[in-house]
C-alpha cells in the first residue's frame, strides 16, 4: 500500500486484528465481513467525506464505496449485518472515523475505528467466529488498520 495521509477519493484496504481484510461478498445482499487474505477488488474501498474533499481526519464523517460502486451501509434488519449494496451515500452509509491513540489526519497504516452515525442496535462484521460491533459503547466500535492500496 501507499504511504501518507488518506484523502477523499483514495482507494484503501481495511485489515482486522486477525490479518483478514474487510471484503464484500459477490452475492446479494453483498454482505461485508472480514475474510482471511482475500485478494482482489472485493477488499478495495474508495473513501469519501460526507461533504467536501481533502484529508480524512479523526472525527470525520466518511463513506466507503466498494470497487463494485456500491456504498457500505449499516442497516437494521438482516441480523444487523453490514452490507455494501446502496447506490448512493446517505445517512445510513455514513460512519464516524476515529484514529486510535491520537487526533489529526488519518495516515496509511493507522489503526482506526468506525462508528455508524445512525444505528443504535449494533451492526457488525464477522471475523472468523467473532463479531466486531459498529458502535461506540466501550472503547471503539470496529477497529481496523487502514492502508492506501
PDB file of C-alpha atoms in Angstrom:
ATOM      1  CA  UNK A   1       0.000   0.000   0.000  1.00  0.00           C
ATOM      2  CA  UNK A   2       0.886   3.637  -0.261  1.00  0.00           C
ATOM      3  CA  UNK A   3       2.122   5.999   2.407  1.00  0.00           C
ATOM      4  CA  UNK A   4       0.969   9.357   3.663  1.00  0.00           C
ATOM      5  CA  UNK A   5      -2.303  10.994   4.624  1.00  0.00           C
ATOM      6  CA  UNK A   6      -5.539   9.376   3.488  1.00  0.00           C
ATOM      7  CA  UNK A   7      -7.618  11.854   1.494  1.00  0.00           C
ATOM      8  CA  UNK A   8     -11.091  11.788  -0.035  1.00  0.00           C
ATOM      9  CA  UNK A   9     -11.009   9.708  -3.202  1.00  0.00           C
ATOM     10  CA  UNK A  10      -8.183   7.406  -2.069  1.00  0.00           C
ATOM     11  CA  UNK A  11      -8.596   3.659  -2.514  1.00  0.00           C
ATOM     12  CA  UNK A  12      -7.935   1.847   0.762  1.00  0.00           C
ATOM     13  CA  UNK A  13      -7.964  -1.577   2.382  1.00  0.00           C
ATOM     14  CA  UNK A  14      -9.181  -2.239   5.923  1.00  0.00           C
ATOM     15  CA  UNK A  15      -7.446  -5.024   7.840  1.00  0.00           C
ATOM     16  CA  UNK A  16      -8.690  -6.614  11.072  1.00  0.00           C
ATOM     17  CA  UNK A  17      -6.689  -7.800  14.075  1.00  0.00           C
ATOM     18  CA  UNK A  18      -6.645 -11.357  12.694  1.00  0.00           C
ATOM     19  CA  UNK A  19      -4.929 -10.267   9.475  1.00  0.00           C
ATOM     20  CA  UNK A  20      -8.041 -10.658   7.337  1.00  0.00           C
ATOM     21  CA  UNK A  21      -9.436  -7.910   5.127  1.00  0.00           C
ATOM     22  CA  UNK A  22     -12.845  -6.256   5.141  1.00  0.00           C
ATOM     23  CA  UNK A  23     -14.359  -7.634   1.930  1.00  0.00           C
ATOM     24  CA  UNK A  24     -17.662  -7.551   0.074  1.00  0.00           C
ATOM     25  CA  UNK A  25     -19.365 -10.823  -0.872  1.00  0.00           C
ATOM     26  CA  UNK A  26     -20.211 -11.338  -4.526  1.00  0.00           C
ATOM     27  CA  UNK A  27     -23.803 -12.451  -3.986  1.00  0.00           C
ATOM     28  CA  UNK A  28     -26.700 -10.246  -2.853  1.00  0.00           C
ATOM     29  CA  UNK A  29     -27.210  -8.752  -0.333  1.00  0.00           C
ATOM     30  CA  UNK A  30     -23.421  -8.140  -0.672  1.00  0.00           C
ATOM     31  CA  UNK A  31     -22.577  -8.726   2.987  1.00  0.00           C
ATOM     32  CA  UNK A  32     -19.392  -7.099   4.291  1.00  0.00           C
ATOM     33  CA  UNK A  33     -17.246  -9.337   6.503  1.00  0.00           C
ATOM     34  CA  UNK A  34     -13.608  -9.905   7.328  1.00  0.00           C
ATOM     35  CA  UNK A  35     -12.110 -12.724   5.318  1.00  0.00           C
ATOM     36  CA  UNK A  36      -8.605 -14.142   5.574  1.00  0.00           C
ATOM     37  CA  UNK A  37      -6.246 -12.886   2.917  1.00  0.00           C
ATOM     38  CA  UNK A  38      -8.960 -12.113   0.383  1.00  0.00           C
ATOM     39  CA  UNK A  39      -7.322 -10.786  -2.757  1.00  0.00           C
ATOM     40  CA  UNK A  40      -8.587  -8.550  -5.467  1.00  0.00           C
ATOM     41  CA  UNK A  41     -11.265  -5.953  -5.851  1.00  0.00           C
ATOM     42  CA  UNK A  42     -13.543  -7.322  -3.096  1.00  0.00           C
ATOM     43  CA  UNK A  43     -11.329  -5.730  -0.444  1.00  0.00           C
ATOM     44  CA  UNK A  44     -10.850  -2.299  -2.068  1.00  0.00           C
ATOM     45  CA  UNK A  45     -12.870   0.717  -0.927  1.00  0.00           C
ATOM     46  CA  UNK A  46     -12.822   4.341  -2.008  1.00  0.00           C
ATOM     47  CA  UNK A  47     -13.101   6.632   0.997  1.00  0.00           C
ATOM     48  CA  UNK A  48     -15.140   9.848   0.721  1.00  0.00           C
ATOM     49  CA  UNK A  49     -16.014  12.611   3.158  1.00  0.00           C
ATOM     50  CA  UNK A  50     -19.712  13.203   3.725  1.00  0.00           C
ATOM     51  CA  UNK A  51     -19.129  16.742   2.479  1.00  0.00           C
ATOM     52  CA  UNK A  52     -16.196  18.219   0.637  1.00  0.00           C
ATOM     53  CA  UNK A  53     -12.793  16.781  -0.111  1.00  0.00           C
ATOM     54  CA  UNK A  54      -9.380  16.848   1.461  1.00  0.00           C
ATOM     55  CA  UNK A  55      -7.705  14.859   4.209  1.00  0.00           C
ATOM     56  CA  UNK A  56      -9.624  12.280   6.232  1.00  0.00           C
ATOM     57  CA  UNK A  57      -9.218  13.333   9.865  1.00  0.00           C
ATOM     58  CA  UNK A  58     -10.121  11.996  13.312  1.00  0.00           C
ATOM     59  CA  UNK A  59     -13.848  12.576  13.854  1.00  0.00           C
ATOM     60  CA  UNK A  60     -14.679  12.991  10.150  1.00  0.00           C
ATOM     61  CA  UNK A  61     -17.889  11.608   8.685  1.00  0.00           C
ATOM     62  CA  UNK A  62     -16.980   9.288   5.817  1.00  0.00           C
ATOM     63  CA  UNK A  63     -18.453   6.802   3.375  1.00  0.00           C
ATOM     64  CA  UNK A  64     -16.812   3.733   1.868  1.00  0.00           C
ATOM     65  CA  UNK A  65     -17.609   2.825  -1.746  1.00  0.00           C
ATOM     66  CA  UNK A  66     -16.827  -0.728  -2.856  1.00  0.00           C
ATOM     67  CA  UNK A  67     -14.917  -1.482  -6.031  1.00  0.00           C
ATOM     68  CA  UNK A  68     -18.269  -2.529  -7.500  1.00  0.00           C
ATOM     69  CA  UNK A  69     -19.568   1.020  -6.998  1.00  0.00           C
ATOM     70  CA  UNK A  70     -21.944   0.372  -4.102  1.00  0.00           C
ATOM     71  CA  UNK A  71     -21.719   2.008  -0.665  1.00  0.00           C
ATOM     72  CA  UNK A  72     -21.150   0.246   2.638  1.00  0.00           C
ATOM     73  CA  UNK A  73     -24.233   0.607   4.831  1.00  0.00           C
ATOM     74  CA  UNK A  74     -25.127  -0.233   8.425  1.00  0.00           C
ATOM     75  CA  UNK A  75     -28.764  -1.119   8.129  1.00  0.00           C
ATOM     76  CA  UNK A  76     -31.251  -2.550  10.557  1.00  0.00           C
ATOM     77  CA  UNK A  77     -32.680  -5.953   9.707  1.00  0.00           C
ATOM     78  CA  UNK A  78     -30.705  -8.849   8.226  1.00  0.00           C
ATOM     79  CA  UNK A  79     -29.351  -9.634  11.723  1.00  0.00           C
ATOM     80  CA  UNK A  80     -27.690  -6.198  11.785  1.00  0.00           C
ATOM     81  CA  UNK A  81     -25.080  -7.141   9.226  1.00  0.00           C
ATOM     82  CA  UNK A  82     -23.092  -4.588   7.286  1.00  0.00           C
ATOM     83  CA  UNK A  83     -23.671  -4.654   3.539  1.00  0.00           C
ATOM     84  CA  UNK A  84     -22.374  -2.780   0.504  1.00  0.00           C
ATOM     85  CA  UNK A  85     -25.453  -2.550  -1.665  1.00  0.00           C
ATOM     86  CA  UNK A  86     -26.530   1.096  -1.816  1.00  0.00           C
ATOM     87  CA  UNK A  87     -26.291   3.191  -4.946  1.00  0.00           C
ATOM     88  CA  UNK A  88     -25.674   6.459  -3.080  1.00  0.00           C
ATOM     89  CA  UNK A  89     -24.145   7.691   0.168  1.00  0.00           C
ATOM     90  CA  UNK A  90     -26.702   8.982   2.683  1.00  0.00           C
ATOM     91  CA  UNK A  91     -27.037   8.842   6.475  1.00  0.00           C
ATOM     92  CA  UNK A  92     -27.079   5.025   6.732  1.00  0.00           C
ATOM     93  CA  UNK A  93     -23.875   4.917   4.673  1.00  0.00           C
ATOM     94  CA  UNK A  94     -22.030   7.431   6.856  1.00  0.00           C
ATOM     95  CA  UNK A  95     -19.505   6.440   9.517  1.00  0.00           C
ATOM     96  CA  UNK A  96     -17.525   8.474  12.015  1.00  0.00           C
ATOM     97  CA  UNK A  97     -13.839   7.604  11.799  1.00  0.00           C
ATOM     98  CA  UNK A  98     -11.650   7.748  14.895  1.00  0.00           C
ATOM     99  CA  UNK A  99      -7.877   7.480  14.988  1.00  0.00           C
ATOM    100  CA  UNK A 100      -6.779   5.162  17.780  1.00  0.00           C
ATOM    101  CA  UNK A 101      -4.356   6.852  20.124  1.00  0.00           C
ATOM    102  CA  UNK A 102      -4.496  10.295  18.612  1.00  0.00           C
ATOM    103  CA  UNK A 103      -6.162  13.005  16.615  1.00  0.00           C
ATOM    104  CA  UNK A 104      -5.461  14.789  13.360  1.00  0.00           C
ATOM    105  CA  UNK A 105      -5.163  13.319   9.869  1.00  0.00           C
ATOM    106  CA  UNK A 106      -5.574   9.607   9.245  1.00  0.00           C
ATOM    107  CA  UNK A 107      -2.407   8.177   7.718  1.00  0.00           C
ATOM    108  CA  UNK A 108      -1.874   4.948   5.828  1.00  0.00           C
ATOM    109  CA  UNK A 109      -1.054   2.288   8.419  1.00  0.00           C
ATOM    110  CA  UNK A 110      -3.035   3.920  11.255  1.00  0.00           C
ATOM    111  CA  UNK A 111      -5.438   1.930  13.389  1.00  0.00           C
ATOM    112  CA  UNK A 112      -8.903   3.428  13.040  1.00  0.00           C
ATOM    113  CA  UNK A 113     -12.369   2.767  14.407  1.00  0.00           C
ATOM    114  CA  UNK A 114     -15.637   3.181  12.523  1.00  0.00           C
ATOM    115  CA  UNK A 115     -18.947   4.039  14.173  1.00  0.00           C
ATOM    116  CA  UNK A 116     -22.248   4.195  12.384  1.00  0.00           C
ATOM    117  CA  UNK A 117     -23.766   7.656  12.662  1.00  0.00           C
ATOM    118  CA  UNK A 118     -27.309   6.248  12.509  1.00  0.00           C
ATOM    119  CA  UNK A 119     -27.845   2.974  14.311  1.00  0.00           C
ATOM    120  CA  UNK A 120     -28.457   2.269  17.962  1.00  0.00           C
ATOM    121  CA  UNK A 121     -28.577  -1.519  17.620  1.00  0.00           C
ATOM    122  CA  UNK A 122     -25.086  -2.780  16.747  1.00  0.00           C
ATOM    123  CA  UNK A 123     -24.286  -3.652  13.178  1.00  0.00           C
ATOM    124  CA  UNK A 124     -21.352  -5.959  12.862  1.00  0.00           C
ATOM    125  CA  UNK A 125     -18.681  -7.553  10.733  1.00  0.00           C
ATOM    126  CA  UNK A 126     -17.901 -11.199  11.271  1.00  0.00           C
ATOM    127  CA  UNK A 127     -14.229 -12.012  11.898  1.00  0.00           C
ATOM    128  CA  UNK A 128     -13.986 -15.772  11.925  1.00  0.00           C
ATOM    129  CA  UNK A 129     -16.421 -16.775  14.673  1.00  0.00           C
ATOM    130  CA  UNK A 130     -16.285 -13.397  16.411  1.00  0.00           C
ATOM    131  CA  UNK A 131     -18.264 -10.276  15.685  1.00  0.00           C
ATOM    132  CA  UNK A 132     -16.959  -6.713  15.869  1.00  0.00           C
ATOM    133  CA  UNK A 133     -19.756  -4.261  16.572  1.00  0.00           C
ATOM    134  CA  UNK A 134     -20.008  -0.957  14.758  1.00  0.00           C
ATOM    135  CA  UNK A 135     -20.915   1.036  17.829  1.00  0.00           C
ATOM    136  CA  UNK A 136     -19.080   3.144  20.347  1.00  0.00           C
ATOM    137  CA  UNK A 137     -20.181   1.575  23.642  1.00  0.00           C
ATOM    138  CA  UNK A 138     -16.874   0.543  25.080  1.00  0.00           C
ATOM    139  CA  UNK A 139     -13.716   1.860  23.559  1.00  0.00           C
ATOM    140  CA  UNK A 140     -14.115   1.830  19.890  1.00  0.00           C
ATOM    141  CA  UNK A 141     -16.588   0.302  17.547  1.00  0.00           C
ATOM    142  CA  UNK A 142     -14.800  -1.522  14.790  1.00  0.00           C
ATOM    143  CA  UNK A 143     -11.020  -1.071  14.882  1.00  0.00           C
ATOM    144  CA  UNK A 144      -9.071  -1.730  11.710  1.00  0.00           C
ATOM    145  CA  UNK A 145      -5.753  -0.909  10.109  1.00  0.00           C
ATOM    146  CA  UNK A 146      -6.308   1.383   7.122  1.00  0.00           C
ATOM    147  CA  UNK A 147      -3.831   1.361   4.246  1.00  0.00           C
ATOM    148  CA  UNK A 148      -3.823   3.046   0.876  1.00  0.00           C
ATOM    149  CA  UNK A 149      -3.998   0.449  -1.876  1.00  0.00           C
TER     150      UNK A 149
END
